[in-house]
Each structure stands twice: as structure tokens, then as C-alpha cells.
Coordinates of C-alpha atoms in Angstrom, one line a residue:
Chain A
X1 CA -164.5 47.7 -40.4
X2 CA -165.7 48.9 -43.8
X3 CA -166.4 46.4 -46.5
X4 CA -163.4 45.8 -48.7
X5 CA -163.2 45.0 -52.4
X6 CA -160.4 43.8 -54.5
X7 CA -158.8 44.5 -57.9
X8 CA -156.2 43.3 -60.2
X9 CA -154.6 45.4 -62.9
X10 CA -153.1 42.7 -64.9
X11 CA -150.6 44.2 -67.4
X12 CA -148.3 42.6 -69.8
X13 CA -145.3 43.6 -67.9
X14 CA -146.5 44.0 -64.3
X15 CA -149.4 43.0 -62.1
X16 CA -150.9 45.2 -59.4
X17 CA -153.2 43.7 -56.8
X18 CA -155.2 46.0 -54.6
X19 CA -157.8 46.0 -51.8
X20 CA -159.6 49.1 -50.8
X21 CA -163.0 50.6 -50.1
X22 CA -165.9 50.5 -52.6
X23 CA -165.4 54.2 -53.2
X24 CA -161.8 53.7 -54.4
X25 CA -159.6 54.3 -51.4
X26 CA -156.6 52.1 -51.6
X27 CA -155.9 50.1 -48.4
X28 CA -153.2 47.8 -49.5
X29 CA -151.5 46.9 -52.8
X30 CA -148.7 44.9 -54.2
X31 CA -147.0 44.9 -57.5
X32 CA -144.8 42.3 -59.2
X33 CA -143.6 41.5 -62.7
X34 CA -145.8 39.4 -65.0
X35 CA -144.1 36.0 -65.2
X36 CA -145.5 32.7 -66.4
X37 CA -149.1 32.2 -65.1
X38 CA -148.2 29.7 -62.4
X39 CA -145.8 32.0 -60.6
X40 CA -147.8 35.1 -61.3
X41 CA -151.1 33.6 -60.0
X42 CA -149.2 32.3 -56.9
X43 CA -148.4 35.9 -56.1
X44 CA -151.9 37.0 -56.7
X45 CA -153.3 34.4 -54.4
X46 CA -150.7 35.2 -51.7
X47 CA -152.0 38.7 -51.7
X48 CA -155.7 38.1 -51.7
X49 CA -155.5 35.1 -49.2
X50 CA -155.0 37.8 -46.6
X51 CA -158.3 39.5 -47.2
X52 CA -162.0 38.8 -47.0
X53 CA -163.5 40.5 -50.1
X54 CA -166.8 39.9 -51.8
X55 CA -165.8 41.1 -55.2
X56 CA -162.6 41.2 -57.2
X57 CA -162.5 43.2 -60.4
X58 CA -159.8 42.3 -63.0
X59 CA -158.6 44.6 -65.8
X60 CA -156.4 42.4 -68.0
X61 CA -154.0 42.7 -70.9
X62 CA -155.4 41.1 -73.9
X63 CA -156.8 40.1 -76.2
X64 CA -159.3 38.5 -73.8
X65 CA -162.6 36.8 -74.1
X66 CA -165.3 39.1 -72.6
X67 CA -168.3 37.4 -74.2
X68 CA -170.4 35.9 -71.4
X69 CA -172.0 33.4 -73.7
X70 CA -168.7 32.0 -74.8
X71 CA -167.1 28.8 -73.6
X72 CA -163.8 30.6 -73.1
X73 CA -165.3 33.7 -71.2
X74 CA -162.7 34.9 -68.8
X75 CA -159.7 33.6 -70.8
X76 CA -156.7 35.6 -72.1
X77 CA -156.8 34.4 -75.7
X78 CA -154.3 34.9 -78.5
X79 CA -151.6 36.8 -76.6
X80 CA -148.0 36.1 -77.8
X81 CA -147.0 36.3 -74.1
X82 CA -145.4 33.0 -73.1
X83 CA -147.7 30.7 -71.2
X84 CA -150.7 33.0 -71.1
X85 CA -152.3 31.9 -74.4
X86 CA -155.8 30.5 -73.6
X87 CA -155.2 31.0 -69.8
X88 CA -158.5 30.8 -67.9
X89 CA -157.9 33.8 -65.6
X90 CA -161.5 34.1 -64.2
X91 CA -161.6 30.3 -63.8
X92 CA -158.4 30.3 -61.7
X93 CA -159.7 33.0 -59.5
X94 CA -163.1 31.4 -59.0
X95 CA -161.4 28.1 -58.1
X96 CA -159.2 29.8 -55.5
X97 CA -162.0 32.0 -54.1
X98 CA -165.4 30.3 -54.4
X99 CA -168.3 32.6 -53.6
X100 CA -166.3 35.7 -54.5
X101 CA -167.7 37.6 -57.5
X102 CA -165.0 37.9 -60.2
X103 CA -165.5 40.8 -62.6
X104 CA -163.6 40.8 -65.9
X105 CA -162.7 43.3 -68.5
X106 CA -159.7 44.8 -70.3
X107 CA -157.0 46.9 -68.6
X108 CA -158.0 49.9 -70.7
X109 CA -161.6 49.6 -69.9
X110 CA -160.9 49.5 -66.2
X111 CA -158.7 52.6 -66.3
X112 CA -161.5 54.2 -68.3
X113 CA -163.9 53.3 -65.6
X114 CA -161.7 54.9 -63.0
X115 CA -161.6 58.1 -65.1
X116 CA -165.3 58.0 -65.6
X117 CA -166.1 57.6 -61.9
X118 CA -163.4 59.7 -60.3
X119 CA -161.0 61.2 -62.8
X120 CA -160.8 63.6 -65.7
X121 CA -164.0 62.3 -67.2
X122 CA -166.2 62.5 -64.1
X123 CA -169.7 63.6 -65.1
X124 CA -169.4 62.5 -68.7
X125 CA -171.5 59.8 -70.2
X126 CA -169.4 58.5 -73.1
X127 CA -165.8 58.2 -72.0
X128 CA -163.1 57.0 -74.4
X129 CA -159.9 56.0 -72.6
X130 CA -156.8 55.6 -74.7
X131 CA -153.5 54.5 -73.3
X132 CA -150.3 55.0 -75.2
X133 CA -147.7 53.0 -73.4
X134 CA -146.2 49.6 -74.2
X135 CA -149.0 49.4 -76.7
X136 CA -152.0 51.5 -77.7
X137 CA -155.3 50.4 -76.2
X138 CA -158.8 51.8 -76.3
X139 CA -161.5 51.3 -73.7
X140 CA -165.0 52.9 -74.0
X141 CA -167.3 53.4 -71.0
X142 CA -170.9 54.4 -71.9
X143 CA -173.2 55.2 -69.0
X144 CA -171.1 53.1 -66.8
X145 CA -171.1 50.1 -69.1
X146 CA -168.2 48.8 -71.2
X147 CA -168.7 49.0 -74.9
X148 CA -168.2 45.8 -76.8
X149 CA -169.4 43.9 -79.8
X150 CA -168.0 40.7 -81.1
X151 CA -165.3 41.5 -78.6
X152 CA -163.6 44.5 -77.1
X153 CA -162.2 47.4 -79.2
X154 CA -158.6 47.1 -80.5
X155 CA -158.5 50.7 -81.6
X156 CA -154.7 51.0 -81.6
X157 CA -154.5 48.9 -84.7
X158 CA -155.9 51.4 -87.3
X159 CA -153.7 52.5 -90.2
X160 CA -153.1 56.3 -90.3
X161 CA -151.9 58.3 -93.3
X162 CA -148.2 58.8 -93.1
X163 CA -146.5 62.0 -92.1
X164 CA -145.0 63.4 -95.3
X165 CA -141.5 62.0 -95.7
X166 CA -141.7 59.7 -92.6
X167 CA -140.3 56.4 -93.6
X168 CA -140.1 54.8 -90.2
X169 CA -141.6 51.3 -90.7
X170 CA -143.4 51.0 -87.4
X171 CA -143.0 48.2 -84.9
X172 CA -146.3 46.4 -84.7
X173 CA -145.6 42.7 -85.6
X174 CA -149.1 42.5 -87.2
X175 CA -149.5 45.8 -89.0
X176 CA -146.2 47.6 -89.0
X177 CA -147.2 51.2 -89.1
X178 CA -150.6 51.1 -87.4
X179 CA -151.2 53.6 -84.7
X180 CA -149.7 51.3 -82.1
X181 CA -146.8 50.5 -84.4
X182 CA -146.0 54.2 -84.9
X183 CA -146.8 55.8 -81.5
X184 CA -146.4 53.4 -78.6
X185 CA -143.4 53.5 -76.3
X186 CA -141.4 50.9 -78.3
X187 CA -142.0 52.8 -81.5
X188 CA -140.7 56.0 -79.9
X189 CA -137.6 54.1 -78.7
X190 CA -137.0 52.4 -82.1
X191 CA -137.4 55.7 -83.9
X192 CA -135.3 57.9 -81.6
X193 CA -132.8 55.3 -80.4
X194 CA -133.7 56.1 -76.8
X195 CA -136.7 56.2 -74.5
X196 CA -139.1 59.0 -74.8
X197 CA -138.5 60.6 -71.4
X198 CA -134.9 61.1 -72.5
X199 CA -135.9 63.2 -75.5
X200 CA -136.3 67.0 -75.6
X201 CA -139.8 68.3 -75.5
X202 CA -139.3 69.8 -78.9
X203 CA -137.8 66.7 -80.5
X204 CA -139.2 66.0 -84.0
X205 CA -140.5 62.6 -82.6
X206 CA -143.3 64.4 -80.9
X207 CA -144.4 66.0 -84.2
X208 CA -144.8 62.5 -85.7
X209 CA -146.5 61.3 -82.5
X210 CA -149.1 64.1 -82.5
X211 CA -149.7 63.8 -86.2
X212 CA -150.7 60.1 -85.9
X213 CA -152.6 60.4 -82.6
X214 CA -154.6 63.3 -84.0
X215 CA -155.7 61.0 -86.8
X216 CA -156.6 58.4 -84.2
X217 CA -158.7 61.0 -82.4
X218 CA -160.5 62.1 -85.6
X219 CA -161.4 58.5 -86.4
X220 CA -162.5 57.8 -82.8
X221 CA -164.7 60.9 -83.1
X222 CA -166.5 59.8 -86.2
X223 CA -166.9 56.2 -85.0
X224 CA -167.3 56.1 -81.2
X225 CA -168.6 59.7 -80.8
X226 CA -167.3 60.1 -77.3
X227 CA -168.0 63.1 -75.1
X228 CA -164.3 63.0 -74.0
X229 CA -161.1 61.3 -75.0
X230 CA -158.8 60.7 -72.0
X231 CA -155.2 59.8 -72.7
X232 CA -153.1 57.9 -70.3
X233 CA -150.0 55.7 -70.5
X234 CA -146.3 56.5 -70.3
X235 CA -146.0 58.3 -73.7
X236 CA -148.8 60.7 -72.8
X237 CA -146.8 62.1 -69.9
X238 CA -145.3 64.3 -72.6
X239 CA -147.7 67.2 -71.9
X240 CA -146.5 69.1 -75.0
X241 CA -148.4 66.5 -77.2
X242 CA -151.8 67.6 -76.1
X243 CA -152.1 71.0 -77.7
X244 CA -150.7 69.6 -81.0
X245 CA -153.1 66.7 -81.0
X246 CA -156.1 69.0 -80.2
X247 CA -155.2 71.5 -83.0
X248 CA -154.6 68.8 -85.6
X249 CA -157.7 66.8 -84.6
X250 CA -159.8 69.9 -85.1
X251 CA -158.2 70.5 -88.5
X252 CA -158.9 67.0 -89.6
X253 CA -162.5 67.1 -88.6
X254 CA -162.8 70.6 -90.2
X255 CA -166.0 71.5 -88.6
X256 CA -168.0 68.7 -90.1
X257 CA -169.6 67.5 -86.9
X258 CA -170.2 68.9 -83.4
X259 CA -167.7 68.0 -80.7
X260 CA -167.0 69.5 -77.3
X261 CA -164.3 72.2 -77.2
X262 CA -161.0 70.6 -77.9
X263 CA -159.5 71.7 -74.6
X264 CA -162.3 69.8 -72.8
X265 CA -162.4 67.0 -75.3
X266 CA -158.9 65.6 -75.5
X267 CA -157.5 65.5 -72.0
X268 CA -154.9 64.0 -69.7
X269 CA -155.7 61.1 -67.4
X270 CA -156.8 62.6 -64.0
X271 CA -155.9 59.7 -61.7
X272 CA -152.4 59.3 -63.2
X273 CA -150.9 55.8 -62.7
X274 CA -153.7 54.9 -60.3
X275 CA -156.5 55.0 -63.0
X276 CA -156.4 51.2 -63.3
X277 CA -156.4 50.2 -59.7
X278 CA -158.9 52.9 -58.7
X279 CA -161.1 51.7 -61.6
X280 CA -160.9 48.2 -60.2
X281 CA -162.1 49.2 -56.7
X282 CA -164.8 51.5 -58.0
X283 CA -166.2 48.9 -60.5
X284 CA -166.0 46.2 -57.8
X285 CA -167.8 48.7 -55.4
X286 CA -170.5 49.3 -57.9
X287 CA -171.1 45.5 -58.1
X288 CA -171.2 44.7 -54.5
Chain B
X1 CA -208.2 44.9 -89.4
X2 CA -204.6 44.5 -88.1
X3 CA -202.9 47.3 -86.4
X4 CA -200.9 49.5 -88.7
X5 CA -197.7 51.4 -88.1
X6 CA -196.0 54.1 -90.1
X7 CA -192.5 54.9 -91.3
X8 CA -190.6 57.7 -93.1
X9 CA -187.4 57.1 -94.9
X10 CA -186.3 60.7 -95.1
X11 CA -183.4 60.8 -97.6
X12 CA -181.5 63.8 -98.9
X13 CA -182.9 63.2 -102.4
X14 CA -186.2 61.4 -101.8
X15 CA -188.7 60.7 -99.1
X16 CA -190.5 57.4 -98.8
X17 CA -193.6 57.2 -96.5
X18 CA -195.0 53.8 -95.7
X19 CA -197.7 52.2 -93.6
X20 CA -197.7 48.5 -92.9
X21 CA -198.0 45.7 -90.3
X22 CA -195.8 45.7 -87.2
X23 CA -193.9 42.7 -88.7
X24 CA -192.9 44.6 -91.7
X25 CA -195.4 43.9 -94.4
X26 CA -195.9 47.0 -96.6
X27 CA -199.5 48.0 -97.1
X28 CA -199.1 51.4 -98.8
X29 CA -196.3 53.7 -99.6
X30 CA -195.5 56.9 -101.5
X31 CA -192.2 58.4 -102.6
X32 CA -191.5 62.0 -103.6
X33 CA -188.4 64.2 -104.1
X34 CA -187.0 66.0 -101.1
X35 CA -187.9 69.6 -101.6
X36 CA -188.0 72.4 -99.1
X37 CA -189.4 71.4 -95.7
X38 CA -192.8 73.0 -96.2
X39 CA -193.6 71.3 -99.5
X40 CA -192.0 68.0 -98.4
X41 CA -193.9 67.9 -95.1
X42 CA -197.2 68.7 -96.9
X43 CA -196.6 65.5 -98.9
X44 CA -195.8 63.6 -95.7
X45 CA -199.0 64.8 -94.0
X46 CA -201.1 64.1 -97.1
X47 CA -200.0 60.5 -96.9
X48 CA -200.4 59.9 -93.2
X49 CA -203.7 61.8 -92.9
X50 CA -205.3 58.8 -94.6
X51 CA -204.3 56.4 -91.8
X52 CA -204.8 55.7 -88.2
X53 CA -201.4 54.7 -86.8
X54 CA -200.1 54.6 -83.3
X55 CA -196.4 54.8 -84.1
X56 CA -194.4 56.4 -86.9
X57 CA -190.7 55.7 -87.1
X58 CA -188.5 58.2 -89.0
X59 CA -185.1 57.4 -90.4
X60 CA -183.6 60.7 -91.5
X61 CA -180.7 62.0 -93.4
X62 CA -178.4 64.0 -91.2
X63 CA -176.6 65.1 -89.2
X64 CA -179.6 65.0 -86.8
X65 CA -180.0 65.5 -83.1
X66 CA -180.7 62.1 -81.4
X67 CA -179.9 63.1 -77.9
X68 CA -183.1 62.9 -75.9
X69 CA -181.8 65.3 -73.3
X70 CA -181.1 68.0 -75.9
X71 CA -183.3 71.0 -76.5
X72 CA -183.0 70.3 -80.2
X73 CA -183.8 66.6 -80.0
X74 CA -185.6 65.6 -83.2
X75 CA -184.0 68.3 -85.4
X76 CA -182.0 67.9 -88.5
X77 CA -179.0 70.0 -87.6
X78 CA -176.1 71.2 -89.7
X79 CA -177.1 69.9 -93.2
X80 CA -176.1 72.1 -96.1
X81 CA -179.5 71.1 -97.7
X82 CA -181.5 74.3 -98.3
X83 CA -184.2 75.0 -95.7
X84 CA -183.5 71.9 -93.6
X85 CA -180.9 73.3 -91.3
X86 CA -182.3 73.2 -87.7
X87 CA -185.6 71.8 -88.9
X88 CA -187.7 70.4 -86.1
X89 CA -188.8 67.2 -87.8
X90 CA -190.1 65.3 -84.8
X91 CA -191.8 68.5 -83.5
X92 CA -193.6 69.0 -86.9
X93 CA -194.8 65.4 -86.8
X94 CA -196.0 65.6 -83.2
X95 CA -197.9 68.8 -83.9
X96 CA -199.7 67.2 -86.9
X97 CA -200.3 63.9 -85.1
X98 CA -200.8 64.5 -81.4
X99 CA -200.9 61.2 -79.5
X100 CA -198.9 59.3 -82.1
X101 CA -195.5 58.1 -80.9
X102 CA -192.8 59.5 -83.2
X103 CA -189.6 57.5 -83.2
X104 CA -186.4 59.2 -84.5
X105 CA -183.1 57.9 -85.8
X106 CA -180.8 58.1 -88.8
X107 CA -181.6 56.7 -92.2
X108 CA -178.7 54.3 -91.9
X109 CA -179.7 53.1 -88.4
X110 CA -183.2 52.3 -89.6
X111 CA -181.9 50.3 -92.6
X112 CA -179.6 48.5 -90.2
X113 CA -182.5 47.7 -88.0
X114 CA -184.3 46.3 -91.0
X115 CA -181.3 44.1 -91.8
X116 CA -181.0 43.1 -88.1
X117 CA -184.6 42.0 -87.8
X118 CA -185.4 40.6 -91.2
X119 CA -182.4 40.9 -93.6
X120 CA -178.9 39.6 -94.0
X121 CA -178.0 40.2 -90.4
X122 CA -181.0 38.4 -88.8
X123 CA -179.8 36.5 -85.8
X124 CA -176.7 38.7 -85.2
X125 CA -176.3 40.8 -82.1
X126 CA -173.9 43.5 -83.3
X127 CA -174.9 44.7 -86.8
X128 CA -173.0 47.4 -88.6
X129 CA -174.8 48.8 -91.6
X130 CA -172.9 50.8 -94.2
X131 CA -174.4 52.5 -97.1
X132 CA -172.3 53.6 -100.0
X133 CA -174.7 55.8 -102.1
X134 CA -175.0 59.5 -102.4
X135 CA -172.8 59.5 -99.3
X136 CA -171.3 56.9 -97.0
X137 CA -173.2 56.4 -93.8
X138 CA -172.8 54.0 -90.9
X139 CA -175.5 52.8 -88.5
X140 CA -174.9 50.3 -85.7
X141 CA -177.5 48.2 -84.1
X142 CA -176.5 46.4 -80.9
X143 CA -179.0 44.0 -79.4
X144 CA -181.8 46.0 -81.1
X145 CA -180.6 49.4 -79.8
X146 CA -178.9 52.1 -81.8
X147 CA -175.3 52.8 -80.9
X148 CA -174.7 56.4 -80.2
X149 CA -172.4 58.6 -78.0
X150 CA -172.2 62.4 -78.2
X151 CA -174.2 61.8 -81.3
X152 CA -174.6 59.2 -84.0
X153 CA -171.6 57.8 -85.9
X154 CA -170.3 59.5 -89.0
X155 CA -168.1 56.7 -90.1
X156 CA -167.9 57.7 -93.7
X157 CA -165.6 60.6 -92.8
X158 CA -162.4 58.7 -91.9
X159 CA -159.2 59.3 -93.9
X160 CA -157.8 56.2 -95.6
X161 CA -154.3 55.6 -96.9
X162 CA -154.2 56.4 -100.6
X163 CA -154.0 53.7 -103.3
X164 CA -150.4 54.0 -104.7
X165 CA -150.5 56.5 -107.5
X166 CA -154.1 57.5 -107.0
X167 CA -154.2 61.3 -107.2
X168 CA -158.0 61.8 -107.3
X169 CA -158.6 64.5 -104.8
X170 CA -162.0 63.2 -103.6
X171 CA -165.3 65.1 -103.5
X172 CA -166.1 65.6 -99.8
X173 CA -166.6 69.3 -99.2
X174 CA -165.2 68.9 -95.7
X175 CA -162.4 66.3 -96.0
X176 CA -161.7 65.8 -99.7
X177 CA -160.4 62.3 -99.7
X178 CA -162.2 60.7 -96.8
X179 CA -163.9 57.4 -97.3
X180 CA -167.1 59.2 -98.5
X181 CA -165.1 61.6 -100.7
X182 CA -163.4 58.7 -102.4
X183 CA -166.1 56.0 -102.7
X184 CA -169.6 57.4 -102.7
X185 CA -171.6 57.6 -105.9
X186 CA -170.5 61.2 -106.7
X187 CA -166.9 60.2 -106.2
X188 CA -167.3 57.3 -108.7
X189 CA -168.9 59.7 -111.2
X190 CA -166.3 62.4 -110.7
X191 CA -163.5 59.9 -111.1
X192 CA -164.8 58.0 -114.1
X193 CA -166.8 60.8 -115.9
X194 CA -169.9 58.7 -115.8
X195 CA -172.2 56.9 -113.3
X196 CA -171.0 53.7 -111.8
X197 CA -173.6 51.5 -113.3
X198 CA -172.3 52.5 -116.8
X199 CA -168.8 51.2 -116.0
X200 CA -167.5 47.7 -116.8
X201 CA -167.3 45.3 -113.8
X202 CA -163.5 45.2 -114.2
X203 CA -163.1 49.0 -114.5
X204 CA -160.1 50.2 -112.5
X205 CA -162.5 52.4 -110.5
X206 CA -163.6 49.3 -108.6
X207 CA -160.1 48.5 -107.5
X208 CA -159.9 51.9 -105.9
X209 CA -163.3 51.5 -104.4
X210 CA -162.4 48.1 -102.8
X211 CA -159.1 49.4 -101.6
X212 CA -160.7 52.2 -99.6
X213 CA -163.7 50.3 -98.5
X214 CA -161.5 47.5 -97.1
X215 CA -159.7 50.0 -95.0
X216 CA -163.0 51.2 -93.7
X217 CA -164.0 47.7 -92.8
X218 CA -160.7 47.1 -91.1
X219 CA -161.1 50.3 -89.0
X220 CA -164.8 49.4 -88.2
X221 CA -163.6 46.0 -87.1
X222 CA -161.0 47.3 -84.6
X223 CA -163.4 50.0 -83.3
X224 CA -167.0 48.8 -83.4
X225 CA -166.2 45.1 -83.3
X226 CA -169.4 44.1 -85.2
X227 CA -170.5 40.5 -85.8
X228 CA -171.4 41.5 -89.4
X229 CA -170.9 44.4 -91.8
X230 CA -173.9 44.8 -94.1
X231 CA -173.3 47.0 -97.2
X232 CA -176.2 48.7 -98.9
X233 CA -176.6 51.7 -101.2
X234 CA -176.3 52.1 -105.0
X235 CA -172.6 51.7 -105.3
X236 CA -172.7 48.3 -103.5
X237 CA -174.9 46.9 -106.2
X238 CA -171.6 46.2 -107.8
X239 CA -171.3 42.6 -106.6
X240 CA -167.7 42.3 -107.8
X241 CA -166.6 44.6 -105.0
X242 CA -167.4 42.2 -102.2
X243 CA -164.8 39.5 -102.7
X244 CA -162.1 42.2 -103.2
X245 CA -163.2 44.0 -100.0
X246 CA -163.2 40.7 -98.0
X247 CA -159.8 39.7 -99.2
X248 CA -158.2 43.1 -98.5
X249 CA -159.9 43.5 -95.2
X250 CA -158.4 40.1 -94.1
X251 CA -155.0 41.2 -95.3
X252 CA -155.2 44.5 -93.5
X253 CA -156.2 42.8 -90.2
X254 CA -153.5 40.2 -90.7
X255 CA -154.9 37.7 -88.2
X256 CA -154.5 40.1 -85.3
X257 CA -158.0 39.6 -83.9
X258 CA -160.8 37.1 -84.3
X259 CA -163.5 37.9 -86.8
X260 CA -166.2 35.8 -88.3
X261 CA -165.3 34.2 -91.7
X262 CA -165.0 37.0 -94.2
X263 CA -167.8 35.5 -96.4
X264 CA -170.2 35.7 -93.5
X265 CA -168.8 39.0 -92.1
X266 CA -168.9 41.4 -95.1
X267 CA -172.2 40.9 -96.8
X268 CA -174.7 42.5 -99.2
X269 CA -177.9 44.0 -97.9
X270 CA -180.7 41.3 -97.7
X271 CA -183.8 43.5 -98.1
X272 CA -182.4 45.5 -101.0
X273 CA -183.9 48.9 -101.4
X274 CA -186.6 48.1 -98.9
X275 CA -184.2 47.9 -95.9
X276 CA -185.1 51.4 -94.8
X277 CA -188.9 51.2 -95.0
X278 CA -189.0 47.7 -93.6
X279 CA -186.7 48.9 -90.8
X280 CA -189.2 51.7 -90.1
X281 CA -192.1 49.3 -89.8
X282 CA -190.3 46.8 -87.7
X283 CA -188.9 49.4 -85.3
X284 CA -192.3 51.0 -85.0
X285 CA -193.8 47.5 -84.5
X286 CA -191.3 46.8 -81.7
X287 CA -192.4 50.1 -80.0
X288 CA -196.2 49.6 -80.2

């Protein structure tokens, strides 16, 4: 039987555990809601206890500690999520599975890795992955490595200029009207009074959405300088957003610097909802 | 005699050529205005023809092509500066000095390297250098390597939220009121009617300046995640800006993510006006 590797897409609302081949073929998976760590990890162990894997890659909700020199490497850090603050995720896995290599990064990085290896960004060197879902997260894969500095990017928390006349306050508990506070799923719902998938494709909400996400793309362009920006997450299933975002990003940059063609530059996730779990398997496979 | 290395700080208004020791001690230097390439390069050659150096590091104004796989690697690209558009700087140097290793990066990266090795950021791993002078430029040194993607960062060209009531249009020919258009030296002069060093330290101009630069710092923090932000350039000689920028950056981030203490995080260039030429020598020295 072929070697199997494992992965965990640890989201703030649900966990997905997966085993599969090192080239990303899913053999088994399970999903369950994110409860307190004790119950959640019991579900994780129940799944992986069935398999003999050499590597498990984790893409976790955050903020997380990814600094290998840190005493709290492998921890979820300052999340407001009950019970998870300062939870030693990697430590818990290593204790349960001694001898198994545990890889650790953010949920957005791992989805970006999936896109880089096998999705919309295949063949690109500098891949920025942006999810617009429950929150707005940014992961950056450069030459197969995850970009980080003092910690991982939190590129959803920039303050955009406001759409003229838009007085919606935004829902980010820290920044109000940052990109996440204005464009993530809960912002769409708070603004429109219902979930985004229930709105018409020409609802005014999508104009706001594109206006703010184009500013995010322009700022990512002058900072990260990616080859490609891949958008995933529930909100970005609204395909009508893409052309608006491309057009406005180009207008904002105004020809100042070279970018790829906007059609090739700002694109939809290729692996759909599997970007994260495929990313886990592929990253684990590359670290066998 | 000790080995000598060379450097060129190629700015949009002046060039500085330097030879010195691989650990950054300046032995000789010359500065002259940036004229058309032919005259300017004649001055460069006149200086280096006197010395036997194995490596010359260039930190150039931009935009420049730093992609080693590109056919135009080593070129200054789309600058509006007369005569310099698509000038093959590295090619001209290699032709004049066969066998000499020519290193090539941006002027801000090279100053950042100086600060990383021997200035205010010594001992830090992720060093963001920001110059606020003729323009606003951003260089990022990570573990001694220059961050780049599709090309180098152009982090001066982000659009900040406007200071309430501030109707100054900004002077960036591409973006009007981007960070560069609102805060660089020419913006200060256009706003105040005189150069910044002639203004009182409590002039209202510095409130605008700090307001916009704090937004830049907040955005750099959530994208680049540096360990330290070092500010250089003529405008940042206004020491009164630093406390304002630190305070407002902290307010904007609002405790969302960990950063170093603001006093240690947002700091003044340590090598003063020598950051660039020292950076050249040190980078050349590390590539002997």
C-alpha cells in the first residue's frame, strides 16, 4: 500500500482531518465542529488512531505561534475562541503520536500551498492566497516556503478608504472598518440583513465589497508583490466580484508598476473547498 | 593592504561611489549629481578605475529589474527620469569591469542592509527600512536576504485614510494622495510652501505627516510583520514625528497582534546618511 500522510484543516468553526497520498489524493476524511480543545482533540485522535502516517500537516486558525525559536511554537495564541487561548496544538499531537512529524502553519497558508502546488496558482513562484469567509486571512507562499516575519501576515486588518457615503461601521471587534470588518461574511450579513448567498448578484453590497477588496489587492501588490492573488472563502463564491475587483485594482495602481494581466493576476481558487486539505497532504508529502 | 570592496548608492538626485573594507569602513568616496546616464557613468568609472575591487554593490533608485531570470535583470526600468528608462546599469558595470562581481538591489534595500548589519536594526532578523525623502521607499531584509516577489516592494504607494478635513491633494503623479504623495519631502514643501526643515517642530504639517505614516506602519505590520521598522530620509530627521507615529500605530493596531514595544519597533536610522554606502560595503563584503 502506498505511503499515507495526514492533514488537519483546523478552522474556527469546523475541523477537517484527512489522510491521503503524498500527491494529494484524499483517501479518508472526517469533519466535525470546533468545540472546546478537549472534545475537539478527542475527535482528531479518534480519526488518526486508525492510520499509520509519518507526517501530519496542520493548517490552523489563528493567531498562532509559528516562530520555531519561540517557547510557545505550535500554540494557538490570542484567539478569543473559548478554551483555545494558548493551546499547545503541536505539543498535543506530538504527545499522542510520538515519532510522527507534525508540520504547523496557518489555515490560509496551507490553502495557499494547495493552490501553489495543484490549483489556480500552479507554476507560479509568489502566490498570495486570500480567503474572504468568516474572516479575511492572507497566506503567502514563495518558492514553496511560507512567508513570515515576526509572525504570519494578518493582511485582513488593514484600513481601506471608505466608499463615498458608506456609513456601515464594520464588524471587526478590534478595528471596526478594516478589510475584514467590511468584507468578511459576517460583515455582508450585518450590512444586508441576510447571508450573502441570498442576495442578488447585482446587490449594492457587492459594489462595496469589490471597492474594499480592490484596495486590499492594490496594497498587497505594492507590499507583497505577488505573481498571483488567489481568492477563496465563501464570500468569493460570488463570481461577479472578480471583474469589478480586477478593474478597480488596475485603476488604483494606475500603471505605476508592472503586474501580470489582471485576468491572470486576480483569480478564483482552483481547488474549491478542498484547497486546505489538499494543501495539507501536499505539504506533508513534500516533507516525507 | 586589506581587500577593498566597492559600492554605489545611485539616487535619483545624486550618486555616491565608495570603496572601503568588507566590514564597512569607508576609505574613499565621491558624490556627484545624477545627470544623464552617459555623463553619470563616466563619473562612476572615473572613480572605480582607480581601485582594484572584487565586488561592487549597487543600490539604485527605481523601479529596477531585480529578477535574475529576466532578460532585463540589472536594468532601471520605468523611471520618468530622462535617459534612464531601460538603462542596463549592471551591464554597463560588467562591461567596464570584467571579472568584478556586480551586486544589484534597490537603494532602500541597501540602506536597510546597512541598518541590519551595523545600524539601528543590528541583531534583528526581519528589518523593514522606510525612507521618507524625495519619495517614500520600502526595503525589507529578512535573515540577510532582500524580500522580493514579482519585483521589489513599492510600499510608499498605498492609499491611507485622510486626516479629517485635510484636503491637500497630494503630489504623486500616479496616485495623488498615496503615502508618498502625502508625506515625502515634495509633499511637505507643496503643503507648507517651504521646505520641512524651515518649519517649526509643532507645525500642523507634522500632525498630518504622523497620521499618514502611522497608517503606513500599521499596514506594514499586518503585511510584512517586521521585527523593527527603521525610518530614514530627510523628512525623518524631524525627531518629533517618532513618538506621534508610535502612539498612533499602536492605536490603529489596537492590540490585535503582538508587536515589539513601540519604542523598540519604530526607530530612527542608526547610520544616518551613511546607511546606504555602509550597506553597499557590508553587502559587498558578505559576497566576497
